[in-house]
mmCIF file of C-alpha atoms and ligand atoms in Angstrom:
data_model
loop_
_atom_site.group_PDB
_atom_site.id
_atom_site.type_symbol
_atom_site.label_atom_id
_atom_site.label_comp_id
_atom_site.label_asym_id
_atom_site.label_seq_id
_atom_site.Cartn_x
_atom_site.Cartn_y
_atom_site.Cartn_z
ATOM 1 C CA MET A 242 -59.384 39.288 -14.917
ATOM 2 C CA ALA A 243 -61.460 36.036 -14.711
ATOM 3 C CA LYS A 244 -60.270 33.826 -11.915
ATOM 4 C CA VAL A 245 -59.927 30.082 -12.068
ATOM 5 C CA ILE A 246 -60.206 28.700 -8.520
ATOM 6 C CA VAL A 247 -58.207 25.374 -7.892
ATOM 7 C CA LEU A 248 -59.089 23.684 -4.769
ATOM 8 C CA MET A 249 -56.448 21.200 -3.776
ATOM 9 C CA GLY A 250 -56.393 18.556 -0.975
ATOM 10 C CA ALA A 251 -56.714 14.953 -0.309
ATOM 11 C CA PRO A 252 -59.859 12.973 -0.774
ATOM 12 C CA GLY A 253 -62.160 13.931 2.089
ATOM 13 C CA ALA A 254 -60.621 17.392 2.686
ATOM 14 C CA GLY A 255 -63.893 19.002 1.752
ATOM 15 C CA LYS A 256 -63.222 20.270 -1.832
ATOM 16 C CA GLY A 257 -66.473 19.499 -3.065
ATOM 17 C CA THR A 258 -68.539 20.792 -0.273
ATOM 18 C CA GLN A 259 -66.554 24.091 -0.263
ATOM 19 C CA ALA A 260 -66.617 24.347 -4.087
ATOM 20 C CA GLN A 261 -70.503 24.096 -3.915
ATOM 21 C CA LEU A 262 -70.564 26.958 -1.292
ATOM 22 C CA LEU A 263 -68.165 29.206 -3.103
ATOM 23 C CA SER A 264 -70.154 28.704 -6.291
ATOM 24 C CA ARG A 265 -73.208 29.982 -4.651
ATOM 25 C CA ARG A 266 -71.255 32.848 -3.015
ATOM 26 C CA PHE A 267 -69.534 34.093 -6.127
ATOM 27 C CA GLY A 268 -71.728 32.813 -9.059
ATOM 28 C CA TRP A 269 -68.980 30.939 -10.694
ATOM 29 C CA PRO A 270 -69.662 27.470 -11.888
ATOM 30 C CA GLN A 271 -68.246 24.382 -9.949
ATOM 31 C CA ILE A 272 -66.532 21.863 -12.092
ATOM 32 C CA SER A 273 -66.160 18.572 -10.285
ATOM 33 C CA THR A 274 -64.367 16.058 -12.388
ATOM 34 C CA GLY A 275 -65.311 13.382 -9.959
ATOM 35 C CA ASP A 276 -69.055 14.176 -10.589
ATOM 36 C CA ILE A 277 -68.597 14.378 -14.303
ATOM 37 C CA LEU A 278 -66.839 10.904 -14.251
ATOM 38 C CA ARG A 279 -69.443 9.405 -12.007
ATOM 39 C CA GLU A 280 -72.082 10.536 -14.521
ATOM 40 C CA MET A 281 -70.240 9.104 -17.463
ATOM 41 C CA ALA A 282 -69.872 5.828 -15.434
ATOM 42 C CA GLU A 283 -73.590 5.375 -15.482
ATOM 43 C CA GLN A 284 -73.541 5.265 -19.393
ATOM 44 C CA ASP A 285 -73.495 1.758 -20.911
ATOM 45 C CA THR A 286 -70.745 2.253 -23.264
ATOM 46 C CA ALA A 287 -67.226 0.890 -23.460
ATOM 47 C CA LEU A 288 -66.100 4.208 -22.147
ATOM 48 C CA GLY A 289 -68.621 4.294 -19.323
ATOM 49 C CA ARG A 290 -67.844 0.776 -18.148
ATOM 50 C CA HIS A 291 -64.097 1.535 -18.119
ATOM 51 C CA ILE A 292 -64.649 4.583 -16.161
ATOM 52 C CA LYS A 293 -66.751 2.674 -13.698
ATOM 53 C CA ASN A 294 -64.107 0.189 -13.207
ATOM 54 C CA VAL A 295 -61.448 2.803 -12.535
ATOM 55 C CA LEU A 296 -63.567 4.588 -10.133
ATOM 56 C CA ALA A 297 -64.293 1.677 -8.026
ATOM 57 C CA SER A 298 -60.578 0.861 -7.875
ATOM 58 C CA GLY A 299 -59.596 4.062 -6.365
ATOM 59 C CA GLN A 300 -57.150 4.660 -9.215
ATOM 60 C CA LEU A 301 -57.039 7.752 -11.436
ATOM 61 C CA VAL A 302 -58.699 7.938 -14.806
ATOM 62 C CA SER A 303 -56.202 8.745 -17.721
ATOM 63 C CA ASP A 304 -54.847 12.136 -18.289
ATOM 64 C CA GLU A 305 -56.075 11.838 -21.938
ATOM 65 C CA ILE A 306 -59.749 11.258 -20.843
ATOM 66 C CA LEU A 307 -59.513 14.259 -18.228
ATOM 67 C CA ALA A 308 -57.930 16.485 -21.083
ATOM 68 C CA ASP A 309 -60.994 15.943 -23.229
ATOM 69 C CA ILE A 310 -63.473 16.464 -20.363
ATOM 70 C CA ILE A 311 -61.684 19.703 -19.081
ATOM 71 C CA GLN A 312 -61.270 21.369 -22.437
ATOM 72 C CA GLU A 313 -64.827 20.711 -23.297
ATOM 73 C CA ARG A 314 -66.302 21.875 -20.073
ATOM 74 C CA THR A 315 -64.179 25.053 -19.586
ATOM 75 C CA GLU A 316 -65.046 26.318 -23.210
ATOM 76 C CA ARG A 317 -68.574 26.658 -22.252
ATOM 77 C CA ASP A 318 -69.987 30.159 -21.887
ATOM 78 C CA ASP A 319 -70.525 30.028 -18.303
ATOM 79 C CA CYS A 320 -66.812 29.724 -17.629
ATOM 80 C CA ARG A 321 -66.007 33.034 -19.213
ATOM 81 C CA GLY A 322 -66.191 34.881 -15.952
ATOM 82 C CA GLY A 323 -64.262 32.319 -13.993
ATOM 83 C CA TYR A 324 -64.900 28.873 -12.629
ATOM 84 C CA ILE A 325 -64.126 26.741 -9.636
ATOM 85 C CA LEU A 326 -62.259 23.473 -10.195
ATOM 86 C CA ASP A 327 -62.596 20.703 -7.525
ATOM 87 C CA GLY A 328 -60.630 17.400 -8.154
ATOM 88 C CA PHE A 329 -58.550 18.791 -11.209
ATOM 89 C CA PRO A 330 -55.564 18.770 -11.669
ATOM 90 C CA ARG A 331 -54.453 15.524 -10.003
ATOM 91 C CA THR A 332 -51.238 14.927 -11.915
ATOM 92 C CA ILE A 333 -48.399 17.263 -13.227
ATOM 93 C CA ARG A 334 -49.530 16.652 -16.778
ATOM 94 C CA GLN A 335 -53.101 17.833 -15.955
ATOM 95 C CA ALA A 336 -51.450 20.767 -14.282
ATOM 96 C CA GLN A 337 -49.540 21.532 -17.382
ATOM 97 C CA LEU A 338 -52.603 21.426 -19.545
ATOM 98 C CA LEU A 339 -54.472 23.846 -17.169
ATOM 99 C CA ASP A 340 -51.645 26.295 -17.237
ATOM 100 C CA ARG A 341 -51.936 26.317 -20.964
ATOM 101 C CA LEU A 342 -55.767 26.816 -21.048
ATOM 102 C CA VAL A 343 -55.516 29.552 -18.391
ATOM 103 C CA SER A 344 -52.884 31.630 -20.147
ATOM 104 C CA GLU A 345 -54.378 31.153 -23.565
ATOM 105 C CA ARG A 346 -57.760 32.416 -22.313
ATOM 106 C CA GLY A 347 -56.120 35.406 -20.116
ATOM 107 C CA HIS A 348 -57.503 33.954 -16.756
ATOM 108 C CA GLU A 349 -55.810 34.151 -13.627
ATOM 109 C CA LEU A 350 -55.098 30.979 -11.476
ATOM 110 C CA VAL A 351 -55.810 30.968 -7.679
ATOM 111 C CA VAL A 352 -54.687 27.682 -5.964
ATOM 112 C CA ILE A 353 -55.820 27.005 -2.630
ATOM 113 C CA ASN A 354 -54.630 23.833 -0.572
ATOM 114 C CA ILE A 355 -57.075 22.637 2.144
ATOM 115 C CA ALA A 356 -54.849 20.789 4.443
ATOM 116 C CA VAL A 357 -56.343 17.960 6.722
ATOM 117 C CA THR A 358 -54.820 15.349 8.730
ATOM 118 C CA ARG A 359 -54.865 11.755 7.655
ATOM 119 C CA GLN A 360 -56.944 10.489 10.666
ATOM 120 C CA ALA A 361 -59.533 13.125 9.860
ATOM 121 C CA LEU A 362 -59.644 12.303 6.189
ATOM 122 C CA VAL A 363 -60.166 8.474 6.826
ATOM 123 C CA ALA A 364 -63.097 9.273 9.343
ATOM 124 C CA ARG A 365 -64.741 11.724 7.101
ATOM 125 C CA LEU A 366 -64.738 9.433 3.928
ATOM 126 C CA ALA A 367 -66.089 6.471 5.956
ATOM 127 C CA ALA A 368 -68.836 8.624 7.157
ATOM 128 C CA ARG A 369 -69.733 10.280 3.893
ATOM 129 C CA ARG A 370 -72.870 9.398 2.016
ATOM 130 C CA ILE A 371 -74.167 10.928 -1.213
ATOM 131 C CA CYS A 372 -77.531 11.335 -2.900
ATOM 132 C CA PRO A 373 -77.421 9.324 -6.130
ATOM 133 C CA ARG A 374 -80.234 11.318 -7.521
ATOM 134 C CA CYS A 375 -79.374 15.001 -6.940
ATOM 135 C CA GLY A 376 -75.726 14.794 -5.832
ATOM 136 C CA ALA A 377 -76.067 16.298 -2.275
ATOM 137 C CA VAL A 378 -73.399 15.134 0.097
ATOM 138 C CA TYR A 379 -73.817 14.219 3.743
ATOM 139 C CA ASN A 380 -71.530 13.082 6.639
ATOM 140 C CA MET A 381 -73.257 10.851 9.161
ATOM 141 C CA ASN A 382 -71.331 12.589 11.996
ATOM 142 C CA SER A 383 -70.966 16.181 11.169
ATOM 143 C CA ARG A 384 -73.756 16.916 8.591
ATOM 144 C CA PRO A 385 -76.337 14.054 8.890
ATOM 145 C CA PRO A 386 -79.602 14.073 6.859
ATOM 146 C CA ARG A 387 -82.688 15.085 8.836
ATOM 147 C CA GLN A 388 -84.250 11.705 8.219
ATOM 148 C CA ASP A 389 -82.221 8.497 8.722
ATOM 149 C CA GLU A 390 -80.209 8.043 5.423
ATOM 150 C CA LEU A 391 -82.665 9.862 3.179
ATOM 151 C CA CYS A 392 -81.779 12.898 1.162
ATOM 152 C CA ASP A 393 -83.208 16.303 2.678
ATOM 153 C CA ARG A 394 -83.550 17.711 -0.870
ATOM 154 C CA CYS A 395 -85.097 14.858 -2.818
ATOM 155 C CA GLY A 396 -86.016 12.023 -0.352
ATOM 156 C CA SER A 397 -83.835 9.410 -2.099
ATOM 157 C CA PRO A 398 -82.096 6.907 -0.180
ATOM 158 C CA LEU A 399 -78.482 7.929 0.462
ATOM 159 C CA ARG A 400 -75.433 5.727 -0.621
ATOM 160 C CA LEU A 401 -71.885 5.055 0.158
ATOM 161 C CA ARG A 402 -69.725 5.999 -2.925
ATOM 162 C CA SER A 403 -68.247 2.924 -4.690
ATOM 163 C CA ASP A 404 -64.809 4.280 -3.580
ATOM 164 C CA ASP A 405 -65.588 5.076 -0.005
ATOM 165 C CA HIS A 406 -65.106 1.610 0.977
ATOM 166 C CA PRO A 407 -61.984 0.854 3.196
ATOM 167 C CA ASP A 408 -59.632 -0.709 0.478
ATOM 168 C CA ALA A 409 -60.476 2.073 -2.059
ATOM 169 C CA ILE A 410 -60.102 4.616 0.642
ATOM 170 C CA GLN A 411 -56.663 3.318 1.391
ATOM 171 C CA ARG A 412 -55.736 3.280 -2.454
ATOM 172 C CA ARG A 413 -56.993 6.879 -3.083
ATOM 173 C CA LEU A 414 -54.814 8.252 -0.248
ATOM 174 C CA GLU A 415 -51.806 6.471 -1.727
ATOM 175 C CA VAL A 416 -52.507 7.644 -5.092
ATOM 176 C CA TYR A 417 -52.890 11.050 -3.701
ATOM 177 C CA GLN A 418 -49.559 11.008 -2.058
ATOM 178 C CA GLU A 419 -47.853 9.678 -5.083
ATOM 179 C CA GLN A 420 -49.450 11.668 -7.967
ATOM 180 C CA THR A 421 -51.340 14.725 -6.526
ATOM 181 C CA ALA A 422 -49.231 15.930 -3.595
ATOM 182 C CA PRO A 423 -46.415 16.713 -6.216
ATOM 183 C CA VAL A 424 -48.894 19.040 -8.060
ATOM 184 C CA ILE A 425 -49.141 21.127 -4.908
ATOM 185 C CA ASP A 426 -45.299 21.277 -4.883
ATOM 186 C CA TYR A 427 -45.353 22.249 -8.462
ATOM 187 C CA TYR A 428 -47.671 25.264 -7.780
ATOM 188 C CA ARG A 429 -45.661 26.075 -4.480
ATOM 189 C CA ARG A 430 -42.451 26.501 -6.516
ATOM 190 C CA GLN A 431 -44.525 29.053 -8.581
ATOM 191 C CA LYS A 432 -45.674 30.777 -5.261
ATOM 192 C CA LYS A 433 -49.208 30.329 -6.235
ATOM 193 C CA VAL A 434 -50.562 28.401 -3.243
ATOM 194 C CA ALA A 435 -52.611 29.860 -0.485
ATOM 195 C CA GLU A 436 -52.638 27.270 2.456
ATOM 196 C CA ILE A 437 -55.880 26.699 4.447
ATOM 197 C CA ASP A 438 -56.263 24.678 7.757
ATOM 198 C CA GLY A 439 -59.044 22.181 6.884
ATOM 199 C CA ASP A 440 -59.259 20.607 10.252
ATOM 200 C CA ARG A 441 -62.054 23.031 11.245
ATOM 201 C CA SER A 442 -65.711 23.368 10.787
ATOM 202 C CA MET A 443 -67.202 23.668 7.381
ATOM 203 C CA ASP A 444 -68.130 27.407 8.064
ATOM 204 C CA GLU A 445 -64.474 28.328 9.340
ATOM 205 C CA VAL A 446 -62.957 26.910 6.217
ATOM 206 C CA PHE A 447 -65.487 28.563 4.070
ATOM 207 C CA GLN A 448 -64.884 31.990 5.715
ATOM 208 C CA ASP A 449 -61.219 31.526 5.165
ATOM 209 C CA LEU A 450 -61.727 30.545 1.517
ATOM 210 C CA VAL A 451 -63.763 33.593 0.765
ATOM 211 C CA ARG A 452 -61.117 35.835 2.620
ATOM 212 C CA VAL A 453 -58.369 34.394 0.288
ATOM 213 C CA ILE A 454 -60.394 34.904 -2.837
ATOM 214 C CA ARG A 455 -61.340 38.447 -1.893
ATOM 215 C CA GLU A 456 -57.719 39.250 -1.195
ATOM 216 C CA ARG A 457 -56.687 38.120 -4.669
ATOM 217 C CA ASN A 458 -59.465 40.170 -6.125
ATOM 218 C CA GLY A 459 -58.180 43.335 -4.776
ATOM 219 C CA ARG A 460 -54.797 42.817 -6.396
HETATM 220 P P1 LIG B 189 -63.516 12.765 -6.353
HETATM 221 O O1 LIG B 189 -64.931 12.899 -6.530
HETATM 222 O O2 LIG B 189 -62.832 14.137 -6.748
HETATM 223 O O3 LIG B 189 -62.932 12.390 -5.093
HETATM 224 O O4 LIG B 189 -63.166 11.805 -7.552
HETATM 225 C C1 LIG B 189 -63.399 10.538 -7.525
HETATM 226 C C2 LIG B 189 -62.706 9.669 -8.510
HETATM 227 O O5 LIG B 189 -62.794 10.115 -9.915
HETATM 228 C C3 LIG B 189 -61.217 9.619 -8.234
HETATM 229 O O6 LIG B 189 -60.713 8.772 -7.300
HETATM 230 C C4 LIG B 189 -60.648 9.287 -9.606
HETATM 231 O O7 LIG B 189 -60.675 7.856 -9.783
HETATM 232 C C5 LIG B 189 -61.485 10.098 -10.582
HETATM 233 N N1 LIG B 189 -60.946 11.506 -10.878
HETATM 234 C C6 LIG B 189 -61.663 12.559 -10.498
HETATM 235 N N2 LIG B 189 -60.938 13.671 -10.930
HETATM 236 C C7 LIG B 189 -59.830 13.006 -11.628
HETATM 237 C C8 LIG B 189 -58.822 13.684 -12.221
HETATM 238 N N3 LIG B 189 -58.433 15.029 -12.290
HETATM 239 N N4 LIG B 189 -57.798 12.876 -12.774
HETATM 240 C C9 LIG B 189 -57.962 11.422 -12.759
HETATM 241 N N5 LIG B 189 -59.034 11.024 -12.148
HETATM 242 C C10 LIG B 189 -59.928 11.551 -11.539
#
């Protein structure tokens, strides 16, 4: 049965980095709603400008917009054998939509929560840099680029994300507590959540994720 891996966790927990590594290991596409929205925010349209403002504020984009994005993206052929979600669902309504899509298509949901202390989250978000050209993610403390603030892959100058400024970081952590933490409880009630300690090195967290996914494969 094709697996839909849902990586849950606060902003800065390492969902994006781990989703990228898992995608390479298992060959499933990584679907990052944050990346899709950042791309849409570059378009000079009413929708693009709207999304750009919401992103910079640290609030969530509406469930309606997310529903269109996720339906369209998960319908593509590359998702038939499974896929990895990073940043979706972030509200109960989104989780209900995903439940419906997964059951209609006969897929199996594997929810993994990467737990990280608040102190570590704030430090990680402030040290994060992204490459605006190829999307590579760095951390100036734990995973710095080889050359000062330039992307290892494509040489572009790295940037702070518009929502990694202190005010937006605080807002995103609040939004997470209010709207997204209840989604984990929603899945916990269904006994679907595997818990992972995210306060460890990237490699250790990755090995744990691979173990959890393999265990599910055996069932
Ligand atoms: P991320 O890259 O996952 O941290 O997402 C960056 C921003 O994109 C979030 O702070 C939200 O504004 C928006 N976003 C990403 N995924 C979602 C989602 N599932 N629902 C609503 N907004 C989202």
